[in-house]
Coordinates of C-alpha atoms in Angstrom, one line a residue:
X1 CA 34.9 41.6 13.4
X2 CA 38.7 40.8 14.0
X3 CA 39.7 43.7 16.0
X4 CA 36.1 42.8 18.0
X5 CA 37.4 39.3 18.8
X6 CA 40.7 40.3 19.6
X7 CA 39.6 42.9 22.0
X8 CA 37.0 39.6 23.8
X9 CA 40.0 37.3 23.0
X10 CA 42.2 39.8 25.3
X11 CA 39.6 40.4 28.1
X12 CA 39.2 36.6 28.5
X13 CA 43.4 36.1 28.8
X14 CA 43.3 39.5 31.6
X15 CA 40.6 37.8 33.4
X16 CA 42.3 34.3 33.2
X17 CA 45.5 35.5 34.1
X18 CA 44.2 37.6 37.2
X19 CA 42.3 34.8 38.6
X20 CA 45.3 31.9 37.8
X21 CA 47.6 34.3 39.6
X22 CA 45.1 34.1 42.6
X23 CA 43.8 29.8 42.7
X24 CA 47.5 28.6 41.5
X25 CA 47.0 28.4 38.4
X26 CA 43.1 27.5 38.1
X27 CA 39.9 29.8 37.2
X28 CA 36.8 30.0 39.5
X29 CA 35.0 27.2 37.2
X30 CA 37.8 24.8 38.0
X31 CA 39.0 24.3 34.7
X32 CA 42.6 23.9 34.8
X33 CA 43.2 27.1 32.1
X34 CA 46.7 28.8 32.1
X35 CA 47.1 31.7 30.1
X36 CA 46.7 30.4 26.3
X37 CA 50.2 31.1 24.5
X38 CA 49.5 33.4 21.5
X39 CA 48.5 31.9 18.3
X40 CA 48.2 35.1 16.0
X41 CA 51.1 36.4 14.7
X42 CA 51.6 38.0 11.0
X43 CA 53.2 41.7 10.2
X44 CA 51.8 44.1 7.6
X45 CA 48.5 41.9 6.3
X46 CA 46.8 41.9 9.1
X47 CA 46.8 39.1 11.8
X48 CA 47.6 35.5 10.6
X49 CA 47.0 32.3 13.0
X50 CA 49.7 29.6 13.7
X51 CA 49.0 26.0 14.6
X52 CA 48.4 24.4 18.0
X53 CA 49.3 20.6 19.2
X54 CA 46.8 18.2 18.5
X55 CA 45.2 16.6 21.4
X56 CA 46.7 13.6 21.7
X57 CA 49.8 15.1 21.8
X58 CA 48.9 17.1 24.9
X59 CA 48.2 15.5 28.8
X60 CA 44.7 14.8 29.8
X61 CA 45.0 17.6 31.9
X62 CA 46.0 20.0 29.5
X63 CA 43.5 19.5 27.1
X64 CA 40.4 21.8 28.5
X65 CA 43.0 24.6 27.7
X66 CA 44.0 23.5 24.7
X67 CA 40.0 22.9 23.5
X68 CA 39.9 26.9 24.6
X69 CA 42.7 27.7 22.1
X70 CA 41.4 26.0 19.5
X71 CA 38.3 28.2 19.7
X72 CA 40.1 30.8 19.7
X73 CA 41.8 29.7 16.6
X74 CA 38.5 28.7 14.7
X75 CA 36.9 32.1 15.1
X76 CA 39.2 33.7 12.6
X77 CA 36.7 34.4 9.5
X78 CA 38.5 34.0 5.9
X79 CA 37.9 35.7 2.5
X80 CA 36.9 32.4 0.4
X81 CA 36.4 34.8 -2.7
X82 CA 40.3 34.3 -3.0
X83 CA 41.0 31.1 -3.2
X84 CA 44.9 31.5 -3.2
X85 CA 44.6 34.4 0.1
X86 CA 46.2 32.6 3.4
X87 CA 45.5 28.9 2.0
X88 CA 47.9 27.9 5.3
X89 CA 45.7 29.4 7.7
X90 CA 42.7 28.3 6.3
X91 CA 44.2 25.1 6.6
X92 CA 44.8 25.6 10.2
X93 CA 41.6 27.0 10.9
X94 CA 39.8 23.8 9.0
X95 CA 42.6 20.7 11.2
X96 CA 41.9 22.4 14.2
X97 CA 37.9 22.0 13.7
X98 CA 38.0 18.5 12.8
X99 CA 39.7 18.3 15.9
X100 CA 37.5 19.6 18.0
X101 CA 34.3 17.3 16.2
X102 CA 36.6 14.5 17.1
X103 CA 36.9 15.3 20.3
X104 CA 33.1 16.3 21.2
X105 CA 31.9 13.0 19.2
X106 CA 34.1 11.1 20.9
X107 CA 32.8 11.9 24.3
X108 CA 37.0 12.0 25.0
X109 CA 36.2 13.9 28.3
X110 CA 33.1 16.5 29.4
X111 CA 33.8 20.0 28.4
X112 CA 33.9 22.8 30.9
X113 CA 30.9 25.4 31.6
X114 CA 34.0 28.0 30.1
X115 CA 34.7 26.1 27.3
X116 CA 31.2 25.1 25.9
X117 CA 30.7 28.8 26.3
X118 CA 33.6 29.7 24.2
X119 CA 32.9 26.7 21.6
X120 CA 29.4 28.5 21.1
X121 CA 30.7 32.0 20.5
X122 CA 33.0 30.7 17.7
X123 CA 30.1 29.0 16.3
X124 CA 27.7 31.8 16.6
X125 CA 30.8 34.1 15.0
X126 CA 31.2 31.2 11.9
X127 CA 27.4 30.5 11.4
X128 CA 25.7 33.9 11.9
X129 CA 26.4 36.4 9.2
X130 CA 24.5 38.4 6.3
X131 CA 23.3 35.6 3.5
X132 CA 23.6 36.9 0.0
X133 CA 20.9 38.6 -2.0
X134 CA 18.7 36.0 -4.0
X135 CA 18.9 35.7 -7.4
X136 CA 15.5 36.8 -7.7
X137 CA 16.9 40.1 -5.8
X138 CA 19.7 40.8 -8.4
X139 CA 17.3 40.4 -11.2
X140 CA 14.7 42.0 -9.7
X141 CA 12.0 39.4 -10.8
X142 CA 9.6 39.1 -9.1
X143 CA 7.9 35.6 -10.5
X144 CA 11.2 33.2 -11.2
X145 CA 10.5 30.2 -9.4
X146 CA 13.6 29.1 -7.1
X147 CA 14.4 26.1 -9.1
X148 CA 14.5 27.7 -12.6
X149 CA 17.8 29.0 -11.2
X150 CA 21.2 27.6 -9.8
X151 CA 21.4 28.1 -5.9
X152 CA 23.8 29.7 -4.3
X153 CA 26.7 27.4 -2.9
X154 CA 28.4 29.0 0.5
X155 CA 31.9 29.3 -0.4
X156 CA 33.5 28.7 3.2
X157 CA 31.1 25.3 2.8
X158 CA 35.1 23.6 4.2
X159 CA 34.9 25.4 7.0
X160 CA 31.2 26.1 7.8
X161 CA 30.1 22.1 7.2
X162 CA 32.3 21.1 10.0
X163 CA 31.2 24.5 12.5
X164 CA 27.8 22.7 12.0
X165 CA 28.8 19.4 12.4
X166 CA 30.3 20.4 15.7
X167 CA 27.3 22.1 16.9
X168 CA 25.3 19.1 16.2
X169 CA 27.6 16.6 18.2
X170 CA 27.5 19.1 20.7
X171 CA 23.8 19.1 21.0
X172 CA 23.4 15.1 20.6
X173 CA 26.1 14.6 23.0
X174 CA 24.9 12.6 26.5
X175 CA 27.8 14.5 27.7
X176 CA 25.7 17.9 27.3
X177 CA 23.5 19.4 30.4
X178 CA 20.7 20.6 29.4
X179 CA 20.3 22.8 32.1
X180 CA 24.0 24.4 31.5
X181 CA 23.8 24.3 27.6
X182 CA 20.5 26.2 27.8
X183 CA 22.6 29.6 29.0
X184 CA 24.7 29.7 25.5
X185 CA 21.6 27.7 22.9
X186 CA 19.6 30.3 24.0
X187 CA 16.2 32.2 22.3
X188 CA 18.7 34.5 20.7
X189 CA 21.2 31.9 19.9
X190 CA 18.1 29.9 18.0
X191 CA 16.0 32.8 16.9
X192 CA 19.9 33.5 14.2
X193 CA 19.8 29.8 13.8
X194 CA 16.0 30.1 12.1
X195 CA 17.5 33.2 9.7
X196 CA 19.9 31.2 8.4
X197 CA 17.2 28.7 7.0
X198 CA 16.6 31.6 4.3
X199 CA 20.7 30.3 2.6
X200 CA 20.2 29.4 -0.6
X201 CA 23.0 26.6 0.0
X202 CA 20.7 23.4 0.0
X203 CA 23.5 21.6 2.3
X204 CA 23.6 24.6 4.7
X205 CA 19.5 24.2 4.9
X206 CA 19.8 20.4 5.6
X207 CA 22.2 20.8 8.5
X208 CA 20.3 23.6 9.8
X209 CA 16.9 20.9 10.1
X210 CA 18.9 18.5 11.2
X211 CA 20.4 20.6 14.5
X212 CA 16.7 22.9 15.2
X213 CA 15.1 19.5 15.7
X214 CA 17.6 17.6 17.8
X215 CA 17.3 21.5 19.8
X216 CA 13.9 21.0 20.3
X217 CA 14.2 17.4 21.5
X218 CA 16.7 18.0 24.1
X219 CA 16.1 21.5 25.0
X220 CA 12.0 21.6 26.3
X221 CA 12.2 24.8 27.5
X222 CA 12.5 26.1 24.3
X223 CA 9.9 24.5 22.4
X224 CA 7.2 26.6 22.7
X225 CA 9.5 29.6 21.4
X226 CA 10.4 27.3 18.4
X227 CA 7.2 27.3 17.6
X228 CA 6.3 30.6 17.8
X229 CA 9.2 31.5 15.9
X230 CA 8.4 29.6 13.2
X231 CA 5.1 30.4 13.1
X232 CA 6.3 34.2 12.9
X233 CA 8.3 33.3 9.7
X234 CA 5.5 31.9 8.0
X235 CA 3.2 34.8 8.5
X236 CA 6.2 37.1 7.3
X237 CA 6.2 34.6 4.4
X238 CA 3.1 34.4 3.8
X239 CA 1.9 38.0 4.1
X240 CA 4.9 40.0 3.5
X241 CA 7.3 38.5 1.2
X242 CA 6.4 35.3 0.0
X243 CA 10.3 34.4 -0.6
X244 CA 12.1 32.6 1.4
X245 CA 14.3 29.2 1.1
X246 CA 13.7 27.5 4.0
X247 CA 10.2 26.7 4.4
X248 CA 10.3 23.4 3.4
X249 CA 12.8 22.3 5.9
X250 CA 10.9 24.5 8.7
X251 CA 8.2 21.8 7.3
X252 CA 10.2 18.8 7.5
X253 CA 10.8 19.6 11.3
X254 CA 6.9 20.4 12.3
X255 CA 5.7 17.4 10.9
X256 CA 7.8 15.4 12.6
X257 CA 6.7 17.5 15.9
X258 CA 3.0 17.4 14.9
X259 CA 3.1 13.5 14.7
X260 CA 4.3 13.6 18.3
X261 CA 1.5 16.2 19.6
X262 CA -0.2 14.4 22.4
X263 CA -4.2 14.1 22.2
X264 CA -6.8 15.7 22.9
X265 CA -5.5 18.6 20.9
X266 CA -4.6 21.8 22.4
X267 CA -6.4 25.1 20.9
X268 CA -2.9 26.7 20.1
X269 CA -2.2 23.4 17.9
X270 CA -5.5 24.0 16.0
X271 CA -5.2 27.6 15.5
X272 CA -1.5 27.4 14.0
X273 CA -2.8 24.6 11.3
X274 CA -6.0 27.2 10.3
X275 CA -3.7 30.6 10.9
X276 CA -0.3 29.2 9.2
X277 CA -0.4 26.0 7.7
X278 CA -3.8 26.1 5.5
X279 CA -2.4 30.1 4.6
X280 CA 0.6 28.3 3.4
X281 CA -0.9 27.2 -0.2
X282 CA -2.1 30.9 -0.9
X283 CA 2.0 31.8 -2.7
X284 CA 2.6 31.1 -5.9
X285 CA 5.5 29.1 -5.4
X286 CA 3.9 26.6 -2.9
X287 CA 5.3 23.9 -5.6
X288 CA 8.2 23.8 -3.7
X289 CA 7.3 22.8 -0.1
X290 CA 3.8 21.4 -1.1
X291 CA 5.2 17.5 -0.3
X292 CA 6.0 18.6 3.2
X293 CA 2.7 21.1 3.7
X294 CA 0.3 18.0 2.9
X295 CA 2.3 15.9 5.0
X296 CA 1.4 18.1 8.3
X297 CA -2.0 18.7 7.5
X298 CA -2.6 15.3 6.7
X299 CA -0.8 14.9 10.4
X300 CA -3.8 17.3 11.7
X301 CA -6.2 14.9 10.3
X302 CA -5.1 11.8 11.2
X303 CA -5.1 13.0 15.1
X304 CA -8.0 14.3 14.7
X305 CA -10.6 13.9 12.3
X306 CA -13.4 16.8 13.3
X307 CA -10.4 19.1 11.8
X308 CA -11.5 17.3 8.2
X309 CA -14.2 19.9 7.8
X310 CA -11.7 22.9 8.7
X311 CA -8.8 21.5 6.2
X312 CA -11.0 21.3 3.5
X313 CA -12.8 24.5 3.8
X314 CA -9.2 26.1 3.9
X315 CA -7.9 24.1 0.6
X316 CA -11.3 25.7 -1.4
X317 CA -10.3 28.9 0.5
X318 CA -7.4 29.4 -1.3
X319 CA -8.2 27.4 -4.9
X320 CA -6.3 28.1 -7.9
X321 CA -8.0 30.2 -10.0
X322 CA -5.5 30.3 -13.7
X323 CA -2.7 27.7 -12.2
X324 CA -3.4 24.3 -13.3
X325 CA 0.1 23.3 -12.0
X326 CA -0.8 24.1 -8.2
X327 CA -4.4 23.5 -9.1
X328 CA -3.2 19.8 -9.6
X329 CA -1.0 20.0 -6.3
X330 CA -4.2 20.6 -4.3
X331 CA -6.5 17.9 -5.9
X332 CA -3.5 15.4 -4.7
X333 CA -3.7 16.5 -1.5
X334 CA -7.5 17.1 -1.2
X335 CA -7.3 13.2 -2.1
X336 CA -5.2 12.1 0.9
X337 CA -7.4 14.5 3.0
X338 CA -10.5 12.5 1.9
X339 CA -8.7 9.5 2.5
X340 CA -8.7 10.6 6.9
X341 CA -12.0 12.1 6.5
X342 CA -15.1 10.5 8.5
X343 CA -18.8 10.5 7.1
X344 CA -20.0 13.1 9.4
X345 CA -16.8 15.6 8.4
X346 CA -17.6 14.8 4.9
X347 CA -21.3 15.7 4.9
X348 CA -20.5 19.1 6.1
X349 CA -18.5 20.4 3.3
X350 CA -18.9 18.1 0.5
X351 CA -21.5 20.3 -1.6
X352 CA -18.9 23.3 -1.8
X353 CA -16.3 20.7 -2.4
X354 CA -17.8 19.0 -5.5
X355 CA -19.3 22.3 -7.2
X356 CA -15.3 22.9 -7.3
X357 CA -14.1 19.2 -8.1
X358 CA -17.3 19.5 -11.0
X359 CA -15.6 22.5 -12.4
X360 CA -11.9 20.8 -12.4
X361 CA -13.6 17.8 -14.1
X362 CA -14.1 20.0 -17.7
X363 CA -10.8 21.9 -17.2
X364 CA -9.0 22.1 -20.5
X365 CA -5.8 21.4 -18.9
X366 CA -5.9 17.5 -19.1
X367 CA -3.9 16.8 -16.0
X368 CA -6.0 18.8 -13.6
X369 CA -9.0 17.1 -15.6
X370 CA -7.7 13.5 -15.2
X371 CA -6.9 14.0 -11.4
X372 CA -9.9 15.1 -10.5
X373 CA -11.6 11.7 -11.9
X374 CA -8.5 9.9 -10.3
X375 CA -10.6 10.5 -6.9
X376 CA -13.1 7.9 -8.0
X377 CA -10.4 5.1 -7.5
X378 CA -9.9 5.5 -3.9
X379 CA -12.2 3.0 -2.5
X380 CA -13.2 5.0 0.7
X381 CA -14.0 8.0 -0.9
X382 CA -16.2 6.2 -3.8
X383 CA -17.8 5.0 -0.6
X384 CA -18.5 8.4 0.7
X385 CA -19.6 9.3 -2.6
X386 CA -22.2 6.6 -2.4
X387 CA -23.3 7.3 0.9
X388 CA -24.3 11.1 -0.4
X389 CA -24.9 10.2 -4.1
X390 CA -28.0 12.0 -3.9
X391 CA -26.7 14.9 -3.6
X392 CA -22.9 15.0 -5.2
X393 CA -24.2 13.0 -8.3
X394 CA -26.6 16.1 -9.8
X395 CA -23.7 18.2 -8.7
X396 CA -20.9 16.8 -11.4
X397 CA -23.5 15.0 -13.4
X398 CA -23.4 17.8 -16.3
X399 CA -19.5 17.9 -15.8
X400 CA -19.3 13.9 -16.6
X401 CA -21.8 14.5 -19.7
X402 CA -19.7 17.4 -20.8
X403 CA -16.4 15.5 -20.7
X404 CA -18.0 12.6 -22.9
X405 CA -19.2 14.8 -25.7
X406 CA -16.6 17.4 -26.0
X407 CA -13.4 16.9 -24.5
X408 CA -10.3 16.8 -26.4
X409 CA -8.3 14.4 -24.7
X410 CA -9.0 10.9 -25.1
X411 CA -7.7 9.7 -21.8
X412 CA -10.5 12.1 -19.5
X413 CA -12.7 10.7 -22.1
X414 CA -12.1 7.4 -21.1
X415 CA -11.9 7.9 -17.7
X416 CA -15.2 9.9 -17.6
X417 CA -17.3 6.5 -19.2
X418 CA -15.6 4.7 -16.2
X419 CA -16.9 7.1 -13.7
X420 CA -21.0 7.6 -14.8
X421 CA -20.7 3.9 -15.1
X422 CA -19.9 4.0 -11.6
X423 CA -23.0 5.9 -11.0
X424 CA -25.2 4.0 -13.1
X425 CA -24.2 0.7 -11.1
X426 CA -24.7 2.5 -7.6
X427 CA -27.9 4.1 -8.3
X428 CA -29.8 3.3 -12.0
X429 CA -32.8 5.5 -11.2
X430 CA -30.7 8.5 -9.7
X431 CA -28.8 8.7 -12.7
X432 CA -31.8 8.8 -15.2
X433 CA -33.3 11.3 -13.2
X434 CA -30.2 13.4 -13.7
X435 CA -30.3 12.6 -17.2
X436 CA -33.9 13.8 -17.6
X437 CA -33.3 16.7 -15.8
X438 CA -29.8 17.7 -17.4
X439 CA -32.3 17.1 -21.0
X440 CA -34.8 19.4 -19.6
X441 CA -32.4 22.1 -18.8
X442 CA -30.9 21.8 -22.1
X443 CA -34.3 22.2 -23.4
X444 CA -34.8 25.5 -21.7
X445 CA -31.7 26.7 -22.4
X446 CA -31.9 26.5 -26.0
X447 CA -35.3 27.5 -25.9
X448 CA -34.1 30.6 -24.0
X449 CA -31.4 30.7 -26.9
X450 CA -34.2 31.5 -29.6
X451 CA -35.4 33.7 -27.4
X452 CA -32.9 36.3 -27.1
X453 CA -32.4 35.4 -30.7
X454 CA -36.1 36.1 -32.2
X455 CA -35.9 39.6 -29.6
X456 CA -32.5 40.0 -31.2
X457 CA -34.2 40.0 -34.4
X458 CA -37.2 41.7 -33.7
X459 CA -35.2 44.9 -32.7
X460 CA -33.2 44.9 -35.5
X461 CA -36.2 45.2 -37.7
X462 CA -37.2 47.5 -35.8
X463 CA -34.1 49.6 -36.2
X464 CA -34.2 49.4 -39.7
X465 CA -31.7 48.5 -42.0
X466 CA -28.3 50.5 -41.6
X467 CA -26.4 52.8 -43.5

């Protein structure tokens, strides 16, 4: 990597050199760059880097070539594993990039086409580089949830925080063109930036959001291929590895992009919420970005409610089976779904949808029992409820008689009584036909009991006795 640097480094002083000895002393951008003075130096170890003046301690008109040599300076990479190995050039390296944030933040004078150019490849050199196996990876487990373990805290955190902080200044700066930043923040340049989201450094993963999203603000040229991108590392996700560290931030960012979809929808829009986002509760560890997940599809809704039917269908799709943790996650959001849901969206799916909320009702787990009756105190949903009460009510009526005789905790027991009550008051002669027929049926069914039981008997008689 250093002797790589060097050798750009060197081309970059031959080509500045050639072309100051040919416009007195200026490049073909018109920047004003003299051959930068050497700043590496050091026998033996390898190649140390010595300091350079501070801005202020330069001329205006010095200081586009003096922002090129501190580049220069700030793409030296460190060993942080040693924290006694060259603590004076670190020390360098970090002055000299809290210089240059000053500088960019402060808006202290527009950089050069060369410069911003240079100030990107250091950053690209800093930022992009091979993230450390997981911990699940050293382990080799393949079920240890991500926050059962200590994450992984970058090491060069001095250095990198502020390499981020200066891309992000850079990027939010009204000093920045577009049109010229585009050539370095290019696809390439943001398709390393979305692999990076995988750190396991939670503070690396917050600048990271932070910077993508103020890209895809300034930068429209590249939104679709943000998109795309991120749809592509969902379905990798998803499909493939169903590890990674970053999909709640990749989250964070949509839904603040979905709010600001205009309407009516387009198809590409619809088809990423039913090909990625609804796909994105089928892992395991969905626990850990579910808060953002329901907060874009509930975005979805919101716009536009004929997508009600679709979200739904999705969430029963992908139902917990054995995991009364996520199976809990999903009745939450399933709730907030309802909330945005219309009458005729409801109608459509609502007798798949309460064969399953029936069968979370008289779950043994007590939690995924007592939010499934939670649903009953959202007004607009009981009023959806009574709207179709001829239909859900023989649906989860033997559910709600089933959790007043039997079940073991005395909170969904209490919460049950609330809920036929409800029923009772809405519709008294809907709920004693339910009870009859619920009677009947048990009728039959122990009558079927005796049955099998009398055959049962029959045959072994039959049989004989054994030996």
């Amino acid at each position: 990597m250093l002797n790589k640097f060097m050798k750009r480094s060197q081309r970059k002083h031959s080509k500045s050199s050639s072309e100051n000895s040919n416009n007195n002393n200026t490049d073909n951008l018109g920047l004003g760059f003299r051959n930068p003075e050497p700043v590496l130096s050091g026998p033996g170890s390898g190649p140390s880097i010595e300091p350079v003046p501070m801005f202020r301690d330069v001329p205006v008109s010095e200081r586009q070539n003096l922002f090129y040599k501190k580049c220069q300076v700030c793409s030296f990479l460190f060993d942080f594993s040693d924290t006694l190995d060259k603590v004076k050039e670190k020390e360098i390296k970090r002055l000299n990039l809290v210089e240059l944030v000053d500088y960019v933040q402060s808006g202290s004078g527009k950089i050069s086409e060369g410069n911003q150019e240079e100030m990107v490849a250091m950053i690209s050199c800093n930022v992009f580089r091979c993230l450390p196996p997981s911990s699940h990876e050293h382990t080799g487990g393949e079920n240890v949830e991500n926050d059962e373990d200590e994450p992984f805290l970058e090491p060069s955190w001095s250095h990198l925080q502020l390499v981020y902080e200066l891309l992000l200044r850079y990027v939010l700066s009204s000093d920045t063109d577009a049109k010229v930043a585009k050539k370095f923040i290019n696809h390439s340049f943001v398709l390393k930036l979305l692999d990076m989201f995988d750190s396991e450094d939670p503070r690396e993963r917050e600048y990271l959001k932070t910077i993508l999203h103020r890209i895809y603000g300034k930068f429209m040229v590249h939104r679709p291929f943000i998109r795309k991108a991120i749809n592509n590392i969902f379905y990798r996700f998803i499909y493939e590895t169903q590890r990674h560290n970053g999909i709640g931030e990749l989250l964070e960012i949509l839904g603040s992009i979905i709010n600001g979809f205009a309407l009516p929808m387009k198809e590409e829009h619809k088809l990423f919420l039913m090909r990625a986002l609804i796909p994105l509760h089928k892992p395991k560890t969905i626990a850990m970005y579910h808060q953002q997940l329901a907060y874009c599809i509930i975005q979805f809704v919101e716009k536009d409610n004929k997508l009600a039917d679709t979200v739904i269908r999705g969430l029963l799709k992908y139902w917990p089976v054995t995991n009364c943790q996520k199976e809990t996650l999903f009745l939450g959001e399933l709730e907030e779904v309802l909330e945005a849901t219309q009458a005729a969206e409801f109608q459509r799916c609502m007798v798949p949808l309460f064969r399953q909320i029936a069968r979370c009702l008289v779950s043994p787990h007590f939690q995924t029992a007592e939010r499934a009756l939670f649903l009953w105190n959202n007004e607009h949903i009981v009023s959806l409820i009574a709207q179709n009460r001829n239909i859900i009510l023989p649906l989860v009526y033997e559910s709600l008689e089933t959790n007043i005789q039997s079940h073991w905790n005395q909170a969904v027991h209490g919460l049950t009584v609330n809920v036929r009550k409800m029923f009772q008051e809405m519709d008294a002669k809907l709920y004693e036909e339910c009870q009859k027929q619920h009677v009947d049926k048990q009728a039959r069914a122990l009558e079927a009991k005796k049955q099998r039981e009398l055959t049962w008997q029959k045959l072994t008689d039959y049989a004989g006795p054994t030996k």
